[in-house]
Amino acid sequence: MNALIQLIERVVEWFGGLARFCVLALVLLVATNVILRYLFSIGPVSLQELEWHLISPIALIGLSYSMKHRADVRVDIFYDKFSSRKQGVVDLITAIVTIAIGVYICWLGIKYVGQSYNLQEGSPDPGGLPMRYLLKGFIPFGFGLLVLQGVADIMRSILKITEAKVSVELEPNVSVKEVDRGSAV
Amino acid sequence: MTGNEWIILGMIAGFLSMMIIGIPVAISLAVSGFVAGYLGFGPLLFNLMPARLYGVVTNYTLLAIPLFVFMGVMLEKSRVAEDMLETIGKAMGGVNGGMGLAIILVGVLMGASTGIVGATVVTVGLLTLPVLMRRGYHPSIACGTICASGTLGQIIPPSLVLILLSDIVGESVGTLFAAAFIPGLVLAVIYILYLLILGLVKPDWVPAIPKEERALTSKSQLFKDLLRNVCPPLLLVVAVLGSIVGGVAAPTEAASMGALGAILLAAFMKRLNRVMLKEVLHGTLTISAMVFFILLCAQPFSLAFRGLGGEQVIHGFFDILPGGEFGAIIFLMALLFILGFFLEWIEISYIALPMFLPVFSNYGTDMVWLAILVAMNLQMSFLTPPFGWALFFLKGVVPPGISIKHIYLGAIPFVILQLCALLVLFNFPSLATWLPKAIGW
Amino acid sequence: KGDERFNVRMTNAYPPGSPFYVQGPGSPMDFCEKVTAMSDGRLNINHFAAGELIPALEGFNAVSSGTIEMNAANAYFWAGKIPAAQFFTTVPFGLNTQGMNAWLYHGGGMELWHELYEPHGLIAFPMGNTGVQMTGWFRKPVETVADLKGLKMRIPGLAGKVYSELGVTVRLLPGGEIFPALERGVIDAAEFVGPYQDRRLGLHKAAKYYYTTGWHEPTNVTELLINKDVWDSFPKDLQMIVKMAAQASVTESLSWSESVNAEALKDLVENEGVIAQPLPQEIVSNLKEATFDTLSSMAAADPQTKKVYDSFMKFREKHSSWAALSEKPFLNL
Ligand code: NA
Ligand code: NA
């Protein structure tokens, strides 16, 4: 089970790397666009469109990534006081409904992308970017990854329920804050 | 009550109870939305879900989220922000609440460059909360101050709320921007007064930096520190604001100037390296995704609310609408306040406002004034527990040991202050209407 | 003729409150009310502005897949899916409103439109017209083509492409950011709609030079998009009601637009110090040349576009010679 969890999370982490790259690309792209336009009056429509095209992978691939790094927001008034076992049960429910939501949206998303693909949809602006279905494709893809992470979370919460000891080794309880302070990078 | 009305109530109750036992907010929203929608109108309407999600992830104005978060994380990782706050704390001398004032100032400045609450709250929270905690601030006070200053961007122009409202009430964007300016500042001043008074009444909650420690730094050293630690990050804010004012960048893309500036600043301080950059990207991604997670998962909830005829439910309130312009405004404010407990501001303004507008145009109400009242009210909805976006966003970045309870408790005084500000604006409409006339906007 | 009742939804590409495109005489919401009244409630259309059910530009896909029954927008928003859709809203240097109506209703335009949409399970009708638009707002006067070089302008779509051929730096910006950007000089010029709508956005407070005329949008057709299966399920009388209500909306929105634009322009010039003047002839000629190059290369790239282009251009030629001897001398009287 541990091996499978690790395999899944390696996949999520790998795509997360792609999204991290998109963050850097976004920062540099927007800044470059601003400077080029101000100084040299250069501003191709395609590069302007690329700006908001980059939000899509950041937001959608980011879903599973933030889930893996426990960067989701929860109301912890009671949760923090629960025993490890009870927390495991809440985590299990969370993982199950996450999978359900992910599968449903993924399925809806595939139809949606298919429609766009059949139209060979591109930007309505001349000079804009083609293949808008790729951009839309991040919806099923991102939620698909979320399902995958949900599977890992199910196994992890089962481990948490059955034996509290495992948690030390796997650090499922690492809070987002510590991760965000860079300890897990 | 009809079947659908029961389902709407059930959806809200289900959402709150899932949330309360510790299921992530985003997941609770999505599940309750899908289940209620499915019970009410079946699967068909959910075919619209991908379109709504696509609308969120391709929303141009949301560019500001990753850009500002990047700036914030970069400043945090290069410890620039920490040094700045410490120095300001020292410079404030014996004034209790001094560092809190710095936060409000940062909130105002960031608010003047974006209207995205998520971006401001997480950035300010990330930068300031650890320092405030170490300096012995009461967690609730610190959290409340951050959330409240983070929402100032909603009323201080440029702001998304004002842009949307301008469309709904039919006033120009410029007029509303000008009208919101003074009320926004008044609000900031009220926050500042609150902290200063708190500093007198409860000095332990907002302590100044101890005298002994301040004594370690000489006047001239402090002056140097101010130059070295406060100027660079302040320059970033100037870069963001300046690029808007100077006509270099549009409001949304201005955030990139801050992000770029933060990279240069870190490089200049010789703190930029590969490992650090990777950490910054990691932090930016998790935090931005956390914000988007909630925004995305709110879509099934909003769609279900609409599909179940939520707007008719609100319309039903009209039967008890009291007479007179005064009564109608009070009623609208109360309705917005209550809806703010569980709906997001876009949904609130789309549903509630168009219904009220004909009523007010009959009374000849000043639409500019009304719009600012509404904007202030919507801004307040970001702060009202249990469902306040600012509260959740901050929860995503707090250090260990701070629970949502601290955040909730901290927000309440600010909600009350907001109500006071609303009352002031209600009694003195010229606070909103004077400036647009004076500058001819 | 039965007493079967139909309850359908209409989404809109414009946000709540927008005059012409959402509310006001001849607007989509007005259309919905007309249809309900004319059909005595047998056809009831629930209207949703942009963002209420779906984001602004998702109407095509939603109606095509049958999740939503009707949508109000401009056909050129779908140019990324069907390039020829551009021709059913407006064409730069194309036909004015009279000519456009003539082409659509009696020159084969509507048949082409239906033919184009049929494979997508859609049918469309004109449901409004805001008439001629304005060139836009400029912070500084433009006198020669050289003044256009490096000029930063907010201008979406086909016209943006044409401007860029003359060296303009095209900036895409959402409606709400036009004002702050223009006011601060992030952009030097911006195109929005016409005097009434532009004044509402406050653009005259950001730039004083208001150039005319709308060479890029000599007319502007609002599109009523209907799912074909839903349309076919309507009895004949309801179909006729929808068609006639749409046609009435074209007249009504246009006359409302002409009336309020006249008032707004007068107010802008007399009370707000706006300088309204036609674009210099040299610039217009260059724009015209660039437009026809762009249009013919669009037609060459896509057989569907070619077919519509040919019909449109042929009609334009005929109509222009008529207008040259009828409308044009009258305007010079
Ligand atoms: Na703002
Ligand atoms: Na709230």
Short mmCIF file of C-alpha atoms in Angstrom, two decimals, chain C residues 78-333:
data_model
loop_
_atom_site.label_atom_id
_atom_site.label_comp_id
_atom_site.label_asym_id
_atom_site.label_seq_id
_atom_site.Cartn_x
_atom_site.Cartn_y
_atom_site.Cartn_z
CA TRP C 78 -17.95 32.42 -32.32
CA ALA C 79 -15.28 33.29 -34.90
CA GLY C 80 -12.88 30.90 -33.14
CA LYS C 81 -15.26 28.03 -33.92
CA ILE C 82 -16.81 29.17 -37.19
CA PRO C 83 -14.67 31.84 -38.90
CA ALA C 84 -17.54 32.90 -41.19
CA ALA C 85 -19.65 33.86 -38.15
CA GLN C 86 -17.98 37.28 -38.30
CA PHE C 87 -20.15 38.20 -41.30
CA PHE C 88 -23.41 37.89 -39.36
CA THR C 89 -22.56 40.63 -36.85
CA THR C 90 -20.70 43.22 -38.84
CA VAL C 91 -17.91 43.50 -41.38
CA PRO C 92 -15.39 46.37 -41.38
CA PHE C 93 -16.17 48.65 -44.33
CA GLY C 94 -19.04 46.23 -45.01
CA LEU C 95 -22.73 47.09 -45.00
CA ASN C 96 -24.48 49.69 -42.90
CA THR C 97 -27.57 48.71 -40.91
CA GLN C 98 -29.99 49.17 -43.79
CA GLY C 99 -27.75 47.15 -46.08
CA MET C 100 -27.15 44.48 -43.45
CA ASN C 101 -30.87 44.01 -42.87
CA ALA C 102 -31.39 43.88 -46.63
CA TRP C 103 -28.70 41.22 -47.05
CA LEU C 104 -29.93 39.15 -44.08
CA TYR C 105 -33.65 39.26 -44.81
CA HIS C 106 -33.72 39.55 -48.60
CA GLY C 107 -30.25 38.98 -49.93
CA GLY C 108 -29.63 35.37 -48.94
CA GLY C 109 -27.76 36.18 -45.74
CA MET C 110 -30.15 34.43 -43.38
CA GLU C 111 -30.16 31.25 -45.51
CA LEU C 112 -26.36 31.13 -45.36
CA TRP C 113 -26.45 31.73 -41.63
CA HIS C 114 -28.84 28.81 -41.13
CA GLU C 115 -26.84 26.60 -43.43
CA LEU C 116 -23.66 27.39 -41.48
CA TYR C 117 -25.22 26.61 -38.09
CA GLU C 118 -27.23 23.53 -39.12
CA PRO C 119 -24.34 21.05 -38.57
CA HIS C 120 -24.00 22.36 -35.02
CA GLY C 121 -27.65 21.73 -34.23
CA LEU C 122 -28.38 25.45 -34.15
CA ILE C 123 -30.53 28.06 -35.80
CA ALA C 124 -30.10 31.82 -35.44
CA PHE C 125 -32.00 35.04 -36.10
CA PRO C 126 -31.17 38.73 -35.79
CA MET C 127 -32.68 39.94 -32.49
CA GLY C 128 -31.41 43.48 -32.23
CA ASN C 129 -29.11 46.05 -33.71
CA THR C 130 -27.20 48.84 -32.04
CA GLY C 131 -26.47 50.59 -35.31
CA VAL C 132 -23.21 52.18 -36.27
CA GLN C 133 -20.48 52.28 -33.62
CA MET C 134 -17.68 54.80 -33.13
CA THR C 135 -14.00 54.54 -34.03
CA GLY C 136 -13.18 55.11 -30.39
CA TRP C 137 -11.54 57.31 -27.80
CA PHE C 138 -8.05 58.71 -28.33
CA ARG C 139 -5.94 60.55 -25.80
CA LYS C 140 -4.18 62.49 -28.54
CA PRO C 141 -5.37 63.51 -32.00
CA VAL C 142 -4.33 61.25 -34.87
CA GLU C 143 -3.76 62.97 -38.19
CA THR C 144 -1.67 60.69 -40.34
CA VAL C 145 -1.02 56.97 -40.63
CA ALA C 146 2.33 57.60 -38.96
CA ASP C 147 0.45 58.61 -35.79
CA LEU C 148 -0.94 55.09 -35.62
CA LYS C 149 2.49 53.49 -35.44
CA GLY C 150 3.09 52.23 -31.90
CA LEU C 151 -0.28 53.54 -30.73
CA LYS C 152 -1.58 51.25 -27.98
CA MET C 153 -5.24 50.56 -28.51
CA ARG C 154 -7.83 48.39 -26.86
CA ILE C 155 -9.56 46.83 -29.84
CA PRO C 156 -10.71 43.22 -30.04
CA GLY C 157 -11.40 41.02 -33.03
CA LEU C 158 -10.99 41.54 -36.75
CA ALA C 159 -10.57 45.31 -36.47
CA GLY C 160 -7.65 44.71 -34.13
CA LYS C 161 -5.99 42.64 -36.81
CA VAL C 162 -6.50 45.42 -39.35
CA TYR C 163 -5.12 48.09 -37.02
CA SER C 164 -2.09 45.96 -36.28
CA GLU C 165 -1.35 45.87 -40.01
CA LEU C 166 -0.90 49.65 -39.74
CA GLY C 167 1.43 49.37 -36.76
CA VAL C 168 -1.05 49.74 -33.91
CA THR C 169 -0.20 47.73 -30.77
CA VAL C 170 -3.39 45.83 -30.02
CA ARG C 171 -4.28 45.38 -26.36
CA LEU C 172 -6.97 42.97 -25.23
CA LEU C 173 -8.63 44.18 -22.04
CA PRO C 174 -11.84 43.21 -20.24
CA GLY C 175 -14.52 45.94 -20.22
CA GLY C 176 -13.93 46.94 -16.60
CA GLU C 177 -10.24 47.64 -17.09
CA ILE C 178 -10.65 49.90 -20.10
CA PHE C 179 -11.32 52.99 -18.03
CA PRO C 180 -8.38 52.78 -15.58
CA ALA C 181 -6.02 51.78 -18.38
CA LEU C 182 -7.08 54.60 -20.70
CA GLU C 183 -7.21 57.14 -17.93
CA ARG C 184 -3.63 56.41 -16.90
CA GLY C 185 -2.33 56.10 -20.45
CA VAL C 186 -1.56 52.37 -20.33
CA ILE C 187 -3.41 52.46 -23.63
CA ASP C 188 -3.62 55.49 -25.92
CA ALA C 189 -6.96 54.64 -27.42
CA ALA C 190 -9.94 52.40 -26.82
CA GLU C 191 -12.92 51.19 -28.75
CA PHE C 192 -16.06 50.24 -26.85
CA VAL C 193 -19.56 50.71 -28.32
CA GLY C 194 -21.22 54.06 -29.05
CA PRO C 195 -21.83 57.39 -27.28
CA TYR C 196 -24.54 56.14 -24.92
CA GLN C 197 -22.64 53.07 -23.69
CA ASP C 198 -19.24 54.78 -23.73
CA ARG C 199 -20.54 57.64 -21.60
CA ARG C 200 -21.91 55.08 -19.16
CA LEU C 201 -18.40 53.62 -18.83
CA GLY C 202 -17.06 57.14 -18.36
CA LEU C 203 -14.54 56.93 -21.21
CA HIS C 204 -14.88 60.68 -21.91
CA LYS C 205 -13.24 61.27 -18.55
CA ALA C 206 -10.16 59.40 -19.72
CA ALA C 207 -9.75 60.68 -23.28
CA LYS C 208 -11.17 63.68 -25.12
CA TYR C 209 -10.82 62.83 -28.81
CA TYR C 210 -13.77 60.85 -30.01
CA TYR C 211 -13.23 59.69 -33.56
CA THR C 212 -15.98 58.61 -35.86
CA THR C 213 -17.27 56.71 -37.65
CA GLY C 214 -17.40 53.02 -36.97
CA TRP C 215 -15.59 51.85 -40.09
CA HIS C 216 -14.87 48.67 -38.16
CA GLU C 217 -18.49 48.16 -37.07
CA PRO C 218 -20.83 49.98 -39.44
CA THR C 219 -23.68 47.95 -37.90
CA ASN C 220 -23.96 45.50 -35.02
CA VAL C 221 -26.41 42.62 -35.10
CA THR C 222 -27.50 40.90 -31.89
CA GLU C 223 -27.86 37.18 -32.43
CA LEU C 224 -30.66 34.99 -31.14
CA LEU C 225 -29.26 31.48 -31.03
CA ILE C 226 -31.68 28.57 -30.66
CA ASN C 227 -31.09 24.86 -30.33
CA LYS C 228 -32.43 23.34 -33.53
CA ASP C 229 -34.25 20.44 -31.87
CA VAL C 230 -35.96 22.83 -29.51
CA TRP C 231 -36.88 25.08 -32.43
CA ASP C 232 -38.32 22.14 -34.37
CA SER C 233 -40.37 21.11 -31.34
CA PHE C 234 -42.18 24.48 -31.31
CA PRO C 235 -45.55 24.56 -33.09
CA LYS C 236 -45.73 26.77 -36.17
CA ASP C 237 -47.43 29.66 -34.40
CA LEU C 238 -44.83 29.82 -31.64
CA GLN C 239 -42.06 29.75 -34.24
CA MET C 240 -43.70 32.68 -35.95
CA ILE C 241 -44.05 34.52 -32.64
CA VAL C 242 -40.32 34.07 -31.94
CA LYS C 243 -39.39 35.23 -35.43
CA MET C 244 -41.64 38.28 -35.32
CA ALA C 245 -40.66 39.25 -31.78
CA ALA C 246 -37.00 39.04 -32.84
CA GLN C 247 -37.66 41.13 -35.91
CA ALA C 248 -39.54 43.70 -33.84
CA SER C 249 -36.58 43.83 -31.46
CA VAL C 250 -34.27 44.69 -34.34
CA THR C 251 -36.35 47.75 -35.16
CA GLU C 252 -36.92 48.71 -31.57
CA SER C 253 -33.33 48.41 -30.37
CA LEU C 254 -32.06 50.27 -33.40
CA SER C 255 -34.48 53.15 -32.95
CA TRP C 256 -33.73 53.33 -29.23
CA SER C 257 -30.03 53.28 -29.99
CA GLU C 258 -30.29 56.03 -32.61
CA SER C 259 -32.27 58.17 -30.22
CA VAL C 260 -30.11 57.80 -27.09
CA ASN C 261 -26.84 57.98 -29.02
CA ALA C 262 -27.90 61.28 -30.54
CA GLU C 263 -28.68 62.62 -27.07
CA ALA C 264 -25.46 61.24 -25.53
CA LEU C 265 -23.20 62.61 -28.26
CA LYS C 266 -24.75 66.06 -27.91
CA ASP C 267 -24.22 65.92 -24.16
CA LEU C 268 -20.62 64.71 -24.51
CA VAL C 269 -19.71 67.47 -26.95
CA GLU C 270 -21.60 70.30 -25.27
CA ASN C 271 -21.10 69.50 -21.60
CA GLU C 272 -18.03 67.31 -21.35
CA GLY C 273 -15.70 69.02 -23.78
CA VAL C 274 -15.41 65.98 -26.02
CA ILE C 275 -14.00 66.63 -29.49
CA ALA C 276 -15.94 64.43 -31.91
CA GLN C 277 -14.64 64.32 -35.46
CA PRO C 278 -14.31 61.91 -38.39
CA LEU C 279 -11.08 59.97 -38.82
CA PRO C 280 -8.80 61.67 -41.40
CA GLN C 281 -9.34 60.42 -44.94
CA GLU C 282 -5.75 59.20 -45.34
CA ILE C 283 -6.08 56.89 -42.34
CA VAL C 284 -9.46 55.65 -43.52
CA SER C 285 -8.09 54.76 -46.97
CA ASN C 286 -5.22 52.82 -45.45
CA LEU C 287 -7.51 51.00 -43.06
CA LYS C 288 -9.81 50.14 -45.93
CA GLU C 289 -7.01 48.67 -47.95
CA ALA C 290 -5.77 46.61 -45.02
CA THR C 291 -9.32 45.45 -44.31
CA PHE C 292 -9.94 44.14 -47.79
CA ASP C 293 -6.60 42.35 -47.80
CA THR C 294 -7.47 40.73 -44.47
CA LEU C 295 -10.98 39.77 -45.59
CA SER C 296 -9.81 38.18 -48.82
CA SER C 297 -7.11 36.20 -47.06
CA MET C 298 -9.74 35.05 -44.53
CA ALA C 299 -11.91 33.91 -47.42
CA ALA C 300 -9.00 32.13 -49.08
CA ALA C 301 -8.26 30.18 -45.90
CA ASP C 302 -11.69 28.64 -45.38
CA PRO C 303 -14.23 27.46 -48.00
CA GLN C 304 -17.21 28.24 -45.75
CA THR C 305 -15.97 31.78 -45.25
CA LYS C 306 -15.40 32.07 -48.97
CA LYS C 307 -19.03 31.25 -49.69
CA VAL C 308 -20.36 33.80 -47.21
CA TYR C 309 -17.77 36.37 -48.26
CA ASP C 310 -18.76 36.07 -51.91
CA SER C 311 -22.44 36.51 -51.16
CA PHE C 312 -21.76 39.44 -48.83
CA MET C 313 -19.38 41.24 -51.18
CA LYS C 314 -21.64 40.79 -54.18
CA PHE C 315 -24.55 42.21 -52.26
CA ARG C 316 -22.40 45.02 -50.92
CA GLU C 317 -21.47 46.10 -54.42
CA LYS C 318 -25.09 46.19 -55.51
CA HIS C 319 -26.26 47.97 -52.39
CA SER C 320 -23.45 50.52 -52.45
CA SER C 321 -24.31 51.73 -55.93
CA TRP C 322 -27.93 52.11 -54.87
CA ALA C 323 -26.97 53.92 -51.66
CA ALA C 324 -24.57 56.15 -53.58
CA LEU C 325 -27.53 57.57 -55.47
CA SER C 326 -30.12 57.46 -52.69
CA GLU C 327 -28.81 57.83 -49.12
CA LYS C 328 -25.53 59.53 -49.86
CA PRO C 329 -26.90 62.55 -51.78
CA PHE C 330 -29.58 62.88 -49.13
CA LEU C 331 -27.01 63.08 -46.32
CA ASN C 332 -25.25 65.83 -48.25
CA LEU C 333 -28.42 67.89 -48.68
#
